[in-house]
Tab-separated table of C-alpha atoms and ligand atoms in Angstrom:
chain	number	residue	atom	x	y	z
A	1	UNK	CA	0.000	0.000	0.000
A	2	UNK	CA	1.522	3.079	-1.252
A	3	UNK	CA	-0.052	5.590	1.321
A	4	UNK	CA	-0.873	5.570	5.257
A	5	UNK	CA	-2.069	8.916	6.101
A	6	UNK	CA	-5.826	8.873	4.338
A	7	UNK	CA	-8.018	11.790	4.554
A	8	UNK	CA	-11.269	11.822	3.321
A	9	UNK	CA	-13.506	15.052	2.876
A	10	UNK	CA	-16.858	13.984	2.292
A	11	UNK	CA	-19.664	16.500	0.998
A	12	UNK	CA	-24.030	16.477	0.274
A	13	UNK	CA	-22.761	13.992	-3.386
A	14	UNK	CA	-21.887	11.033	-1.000
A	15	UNK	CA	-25.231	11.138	0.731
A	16	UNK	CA	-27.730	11.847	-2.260
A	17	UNK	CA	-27.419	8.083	-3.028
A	18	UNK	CA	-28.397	6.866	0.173
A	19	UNK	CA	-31.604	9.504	-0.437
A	20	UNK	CA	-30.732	12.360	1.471
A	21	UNK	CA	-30.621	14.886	-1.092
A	22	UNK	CA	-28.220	18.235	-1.826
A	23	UNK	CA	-30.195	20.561	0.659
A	24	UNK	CA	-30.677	23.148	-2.117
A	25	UNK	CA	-31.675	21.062	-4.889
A	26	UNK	CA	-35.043	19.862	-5.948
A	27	UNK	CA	-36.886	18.303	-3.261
A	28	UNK	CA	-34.043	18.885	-1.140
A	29	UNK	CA	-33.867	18.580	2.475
A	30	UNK	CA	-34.277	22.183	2.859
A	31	UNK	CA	-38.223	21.339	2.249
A	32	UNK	CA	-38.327	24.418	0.126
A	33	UNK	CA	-37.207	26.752	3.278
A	34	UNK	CA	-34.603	29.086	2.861
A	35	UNK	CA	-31.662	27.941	4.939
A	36	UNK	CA	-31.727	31.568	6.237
A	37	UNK	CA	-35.314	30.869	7.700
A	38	UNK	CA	-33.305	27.589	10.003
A	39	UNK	CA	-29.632	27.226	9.545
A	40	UNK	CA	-28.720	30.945	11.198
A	41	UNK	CA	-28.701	31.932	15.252
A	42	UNK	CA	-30.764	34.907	14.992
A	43	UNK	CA	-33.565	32.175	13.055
A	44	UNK	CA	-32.898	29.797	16.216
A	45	UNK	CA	-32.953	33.486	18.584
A	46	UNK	CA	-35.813	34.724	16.892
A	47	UNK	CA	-38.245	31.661	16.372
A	48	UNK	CA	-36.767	28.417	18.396
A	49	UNK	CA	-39.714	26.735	17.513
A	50	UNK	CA	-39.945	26.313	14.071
A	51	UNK	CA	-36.073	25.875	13.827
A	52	UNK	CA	-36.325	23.389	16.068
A	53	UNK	CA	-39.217	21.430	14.617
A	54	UNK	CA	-37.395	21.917	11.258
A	55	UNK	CA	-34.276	19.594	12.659
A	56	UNK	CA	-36.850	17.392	14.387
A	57	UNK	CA	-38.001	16.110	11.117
A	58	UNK	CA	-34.825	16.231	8.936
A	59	UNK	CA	-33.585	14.292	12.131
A	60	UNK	CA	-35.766	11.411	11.245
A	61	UNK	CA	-35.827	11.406	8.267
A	62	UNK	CA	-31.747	11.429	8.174
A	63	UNK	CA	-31.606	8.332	11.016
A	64	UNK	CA	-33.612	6.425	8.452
A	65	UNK	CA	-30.994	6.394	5.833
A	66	UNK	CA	-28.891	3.729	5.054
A	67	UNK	CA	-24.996	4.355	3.753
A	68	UNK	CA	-24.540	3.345	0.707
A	69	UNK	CA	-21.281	1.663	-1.390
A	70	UNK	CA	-19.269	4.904	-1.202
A	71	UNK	CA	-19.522	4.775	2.656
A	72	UNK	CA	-18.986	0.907	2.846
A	73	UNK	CA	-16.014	1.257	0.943
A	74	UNK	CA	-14.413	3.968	3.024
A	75	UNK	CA	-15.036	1.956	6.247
A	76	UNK	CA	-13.767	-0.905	4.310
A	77	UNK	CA	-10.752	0.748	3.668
A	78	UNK	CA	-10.523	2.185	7.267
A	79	UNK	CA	-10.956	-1.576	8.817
A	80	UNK	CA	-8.117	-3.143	6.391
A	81	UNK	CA	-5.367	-0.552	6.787
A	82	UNK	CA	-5.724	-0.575	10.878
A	83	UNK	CA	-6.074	-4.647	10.822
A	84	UNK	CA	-2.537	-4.634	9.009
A	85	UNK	CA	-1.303	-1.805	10.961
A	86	UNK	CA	-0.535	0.003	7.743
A	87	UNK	CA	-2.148	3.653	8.304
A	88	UNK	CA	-5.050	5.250	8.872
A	89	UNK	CA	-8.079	6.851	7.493
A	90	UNK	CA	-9.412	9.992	8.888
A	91	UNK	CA	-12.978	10.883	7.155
A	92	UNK	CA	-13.728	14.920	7.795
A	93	UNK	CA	-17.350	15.063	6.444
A	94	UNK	CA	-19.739	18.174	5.697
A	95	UNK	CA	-22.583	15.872	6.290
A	96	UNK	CA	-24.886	16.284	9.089
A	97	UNK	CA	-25.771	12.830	9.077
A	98	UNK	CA	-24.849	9.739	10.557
A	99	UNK	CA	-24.020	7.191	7.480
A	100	UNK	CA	-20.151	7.250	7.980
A	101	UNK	CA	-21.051	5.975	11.447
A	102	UNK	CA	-23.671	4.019	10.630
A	103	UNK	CA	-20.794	2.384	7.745
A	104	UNK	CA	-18.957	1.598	11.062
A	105	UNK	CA	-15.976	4.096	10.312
A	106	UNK	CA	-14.466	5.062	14.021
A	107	UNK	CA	-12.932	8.090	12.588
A	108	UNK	CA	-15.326	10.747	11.306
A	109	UNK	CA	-15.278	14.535	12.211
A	110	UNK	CA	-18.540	16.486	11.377
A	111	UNK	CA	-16.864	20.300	10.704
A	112	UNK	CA	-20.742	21.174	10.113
A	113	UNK	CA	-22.129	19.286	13.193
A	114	UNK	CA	-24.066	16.143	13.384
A	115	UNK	CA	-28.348	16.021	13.637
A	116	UNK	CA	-27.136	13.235	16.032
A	117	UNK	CA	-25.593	15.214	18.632
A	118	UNK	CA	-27.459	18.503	20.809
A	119	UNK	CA	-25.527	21.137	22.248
A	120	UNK	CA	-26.574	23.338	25.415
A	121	UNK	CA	-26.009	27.487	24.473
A	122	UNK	CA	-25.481	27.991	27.993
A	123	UNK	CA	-23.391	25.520	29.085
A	124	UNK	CA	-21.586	24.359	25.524
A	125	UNK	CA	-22.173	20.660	27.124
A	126	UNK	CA	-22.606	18.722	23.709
A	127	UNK	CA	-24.204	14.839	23.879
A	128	UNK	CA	-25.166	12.216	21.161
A	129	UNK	CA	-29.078	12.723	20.744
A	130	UNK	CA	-31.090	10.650	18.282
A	131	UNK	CA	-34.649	11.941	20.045
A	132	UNK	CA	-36.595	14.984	18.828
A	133	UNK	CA	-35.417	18.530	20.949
A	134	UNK	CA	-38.217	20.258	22.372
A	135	UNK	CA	-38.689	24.063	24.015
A	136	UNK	CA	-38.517	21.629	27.323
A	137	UNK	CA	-36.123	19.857	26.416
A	138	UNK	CA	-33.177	20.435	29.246
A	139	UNK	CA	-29.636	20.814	29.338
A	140	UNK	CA	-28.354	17.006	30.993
A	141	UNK	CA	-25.249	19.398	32.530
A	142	UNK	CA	-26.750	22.394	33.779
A	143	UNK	CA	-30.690	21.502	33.850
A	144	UNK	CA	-31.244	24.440	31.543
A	145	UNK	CA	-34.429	24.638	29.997
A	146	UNK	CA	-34.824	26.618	26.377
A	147	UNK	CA	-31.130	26.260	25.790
A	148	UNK	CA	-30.722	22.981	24.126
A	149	UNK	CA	-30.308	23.295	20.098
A	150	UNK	CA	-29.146	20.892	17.466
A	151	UNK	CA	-25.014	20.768	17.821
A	152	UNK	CA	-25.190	22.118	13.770
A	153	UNK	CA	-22.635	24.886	12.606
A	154	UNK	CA	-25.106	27.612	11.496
A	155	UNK	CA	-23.951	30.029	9.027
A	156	UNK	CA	-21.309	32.166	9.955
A	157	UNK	CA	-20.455	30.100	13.093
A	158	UNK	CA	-17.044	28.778	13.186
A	159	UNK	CA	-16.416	25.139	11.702
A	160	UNK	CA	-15.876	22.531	13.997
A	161	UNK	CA	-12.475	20.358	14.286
A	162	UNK	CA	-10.757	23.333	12.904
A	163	UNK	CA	-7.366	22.170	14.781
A	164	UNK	CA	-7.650	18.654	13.742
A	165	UNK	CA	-8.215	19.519	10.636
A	166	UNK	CA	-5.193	21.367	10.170
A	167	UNK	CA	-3.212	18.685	11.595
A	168	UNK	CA	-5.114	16.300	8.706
A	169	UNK	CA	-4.137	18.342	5.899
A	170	UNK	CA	-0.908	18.775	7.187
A	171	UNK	CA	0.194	15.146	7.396
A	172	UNK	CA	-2.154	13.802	4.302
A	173	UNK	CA	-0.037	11.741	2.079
A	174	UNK	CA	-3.305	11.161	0.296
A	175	UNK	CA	-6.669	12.811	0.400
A	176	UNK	CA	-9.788	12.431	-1.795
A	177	UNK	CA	-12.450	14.898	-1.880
A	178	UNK	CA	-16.111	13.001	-2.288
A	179	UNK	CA	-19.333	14.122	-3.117
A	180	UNK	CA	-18.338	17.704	-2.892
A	181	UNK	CA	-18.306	20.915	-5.284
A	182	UNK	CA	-15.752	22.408	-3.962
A	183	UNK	CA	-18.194	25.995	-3.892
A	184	UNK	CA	-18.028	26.263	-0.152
A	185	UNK	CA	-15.447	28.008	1.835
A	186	UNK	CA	-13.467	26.814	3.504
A	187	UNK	CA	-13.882	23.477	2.745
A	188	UNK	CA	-12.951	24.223	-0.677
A	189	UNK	CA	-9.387	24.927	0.444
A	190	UNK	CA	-8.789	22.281	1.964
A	191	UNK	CA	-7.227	20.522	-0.869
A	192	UNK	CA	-5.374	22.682	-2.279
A	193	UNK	CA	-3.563	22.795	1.217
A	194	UNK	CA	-3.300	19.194	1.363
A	195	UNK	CA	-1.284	19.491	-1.821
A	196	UNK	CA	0.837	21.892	-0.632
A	197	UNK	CA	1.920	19.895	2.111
A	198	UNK	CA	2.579	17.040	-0.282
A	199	UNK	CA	-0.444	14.890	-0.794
A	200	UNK	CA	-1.870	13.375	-3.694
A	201	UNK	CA	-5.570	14.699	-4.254
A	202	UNK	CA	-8.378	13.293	-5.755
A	203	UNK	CA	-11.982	14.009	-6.507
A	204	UNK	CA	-14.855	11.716	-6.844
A	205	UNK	CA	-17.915	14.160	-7.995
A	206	UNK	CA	-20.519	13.919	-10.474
A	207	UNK	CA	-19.551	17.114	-12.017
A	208	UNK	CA	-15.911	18.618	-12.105
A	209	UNK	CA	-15.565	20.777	-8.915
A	210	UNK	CA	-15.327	24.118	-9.202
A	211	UNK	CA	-11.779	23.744	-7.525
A	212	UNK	CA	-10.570	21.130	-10.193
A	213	UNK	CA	-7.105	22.554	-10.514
A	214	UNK	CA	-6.692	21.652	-6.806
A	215	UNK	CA	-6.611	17.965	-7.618
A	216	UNK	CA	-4.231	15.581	-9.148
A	217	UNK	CA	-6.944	13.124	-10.490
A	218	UNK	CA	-10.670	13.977	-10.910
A	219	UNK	CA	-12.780	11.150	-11.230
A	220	UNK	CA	-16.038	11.858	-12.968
A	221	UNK	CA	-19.243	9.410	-12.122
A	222	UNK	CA	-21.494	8.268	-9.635
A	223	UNK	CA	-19.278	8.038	-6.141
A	224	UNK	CA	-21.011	5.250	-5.160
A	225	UNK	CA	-19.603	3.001	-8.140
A	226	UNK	CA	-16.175	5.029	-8.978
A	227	UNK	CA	-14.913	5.100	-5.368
A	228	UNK	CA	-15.674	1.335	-4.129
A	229	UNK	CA	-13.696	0.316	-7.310
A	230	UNK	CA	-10.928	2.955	-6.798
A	231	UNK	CA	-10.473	1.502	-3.166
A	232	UNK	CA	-10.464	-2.342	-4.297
A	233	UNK	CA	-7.637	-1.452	-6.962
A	234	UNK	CA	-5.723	0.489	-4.079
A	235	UNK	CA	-5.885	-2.357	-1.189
A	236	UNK	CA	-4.602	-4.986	-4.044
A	237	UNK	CA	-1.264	-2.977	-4.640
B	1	ZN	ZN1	-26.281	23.283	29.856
């Protein structure tokens, strides 16, 4: 195996398979709301309510999904290369939901938050919550009630893992970028600092991503069959 240091960036593309849709596109999980009306504090601040019945169902509906090849073959990959004791893979997704876990991959940092996890405003306590968050819901820390939201980075709120990440990029010797368009700051950079720190990139998208000169290899198709094949060829050399 040529590399040992894997990182994986993993966007909305590896998900729409498993029927979670790209939150802006048709039918998307936005349910035709602007993210401005849920994904910002001052929505949250200004109408907990409905922001927090919005999560409640895009909760559900995301712990209903099942991963899908892409994900199986990452975990796959994961499971081989720490059985040998040949590397590891670190995944850093943008996904909100839980189909890395659910793929059984041990090492998966959600920079944009996870639906599975609620956070306390007051407190910053953060736990691993599958159930629907209510007005009543309270803090398990500090007992607060009306201070429990879904532990998601809103817009404009700093990513999460941001040290860890650096340290990922940093000491890459390969990293593939999955599902992802490469529009979004600063996720979108995160590649071309992989490469200048010596990794090999790679894309798996359906469409070349905006950042295309960022990768060594861009692999145009459906993740869920180009990566799982990629993978199999790279654990046979
Ligand atoms: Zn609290």
């Amino acid at each position: 195996m040529e590399y040992q240091n894997i990182v994986f960036l993993t966007g909305a593309g590896i998900s729409a398979p498993s029927g979670l849709q790209t939150f802006r596109g048709e039918n998307g999980l936005w349910y035709n709301r602007n993210p401005e009306d849920v994904a910002t504090l001052k929505a949250f601040e200004d109408n907990p309510l409905f922001v927090l019945r919005f999560y409640n169902r895009l909760r559900k509906e995301m712990l209903q999904a099942e991963p899908n090849a892409a994900h199986l073959a990452i975990a796959e990959l994961e499971k081989k290369l720490a059985d040998s004791r040949q590397g590891c893979v670190n995944i850093l997704t943008q996904n909100i939901d839980t189909l890395h876990e659910k793929a059984n991959s041990s090492r998966v940092f959600h920079i944009h938050g996870s639906i599975a996890s609620a956070r306390c405003t007051k407190c910053n306590c953060v736990w691993h919550n599958e159930r629907s968050i209510l007005l009543m819901t309270p803090c398990p820390a500090c007992q607060s009630v009306g201070t429990v939201r879904p532990d998601i980075v809103f817009f404009k709120e700093p990513l999460q893992y941001q040290g860890l990440t650096e340290h990922f990029l940093k000491n890459a010797d390969l990293f593939i970028a999955v599902g992802t368009s490469g529009k979004i700051a600063p996720a979108s950079h995160f590649a071309a600092e992989a490469k200048a720190h010596g990794a090999k990139t790679m894309a798996f998208n359906l469409e070349e991503p905006e950042n295309k000169q960022d990768f060594d290899e861009v692999i145009l198709g459906p993740a869920e069959q180009t990566l799982p094949q990629f993978i199999k060829e790279l654990l046979s050399n």
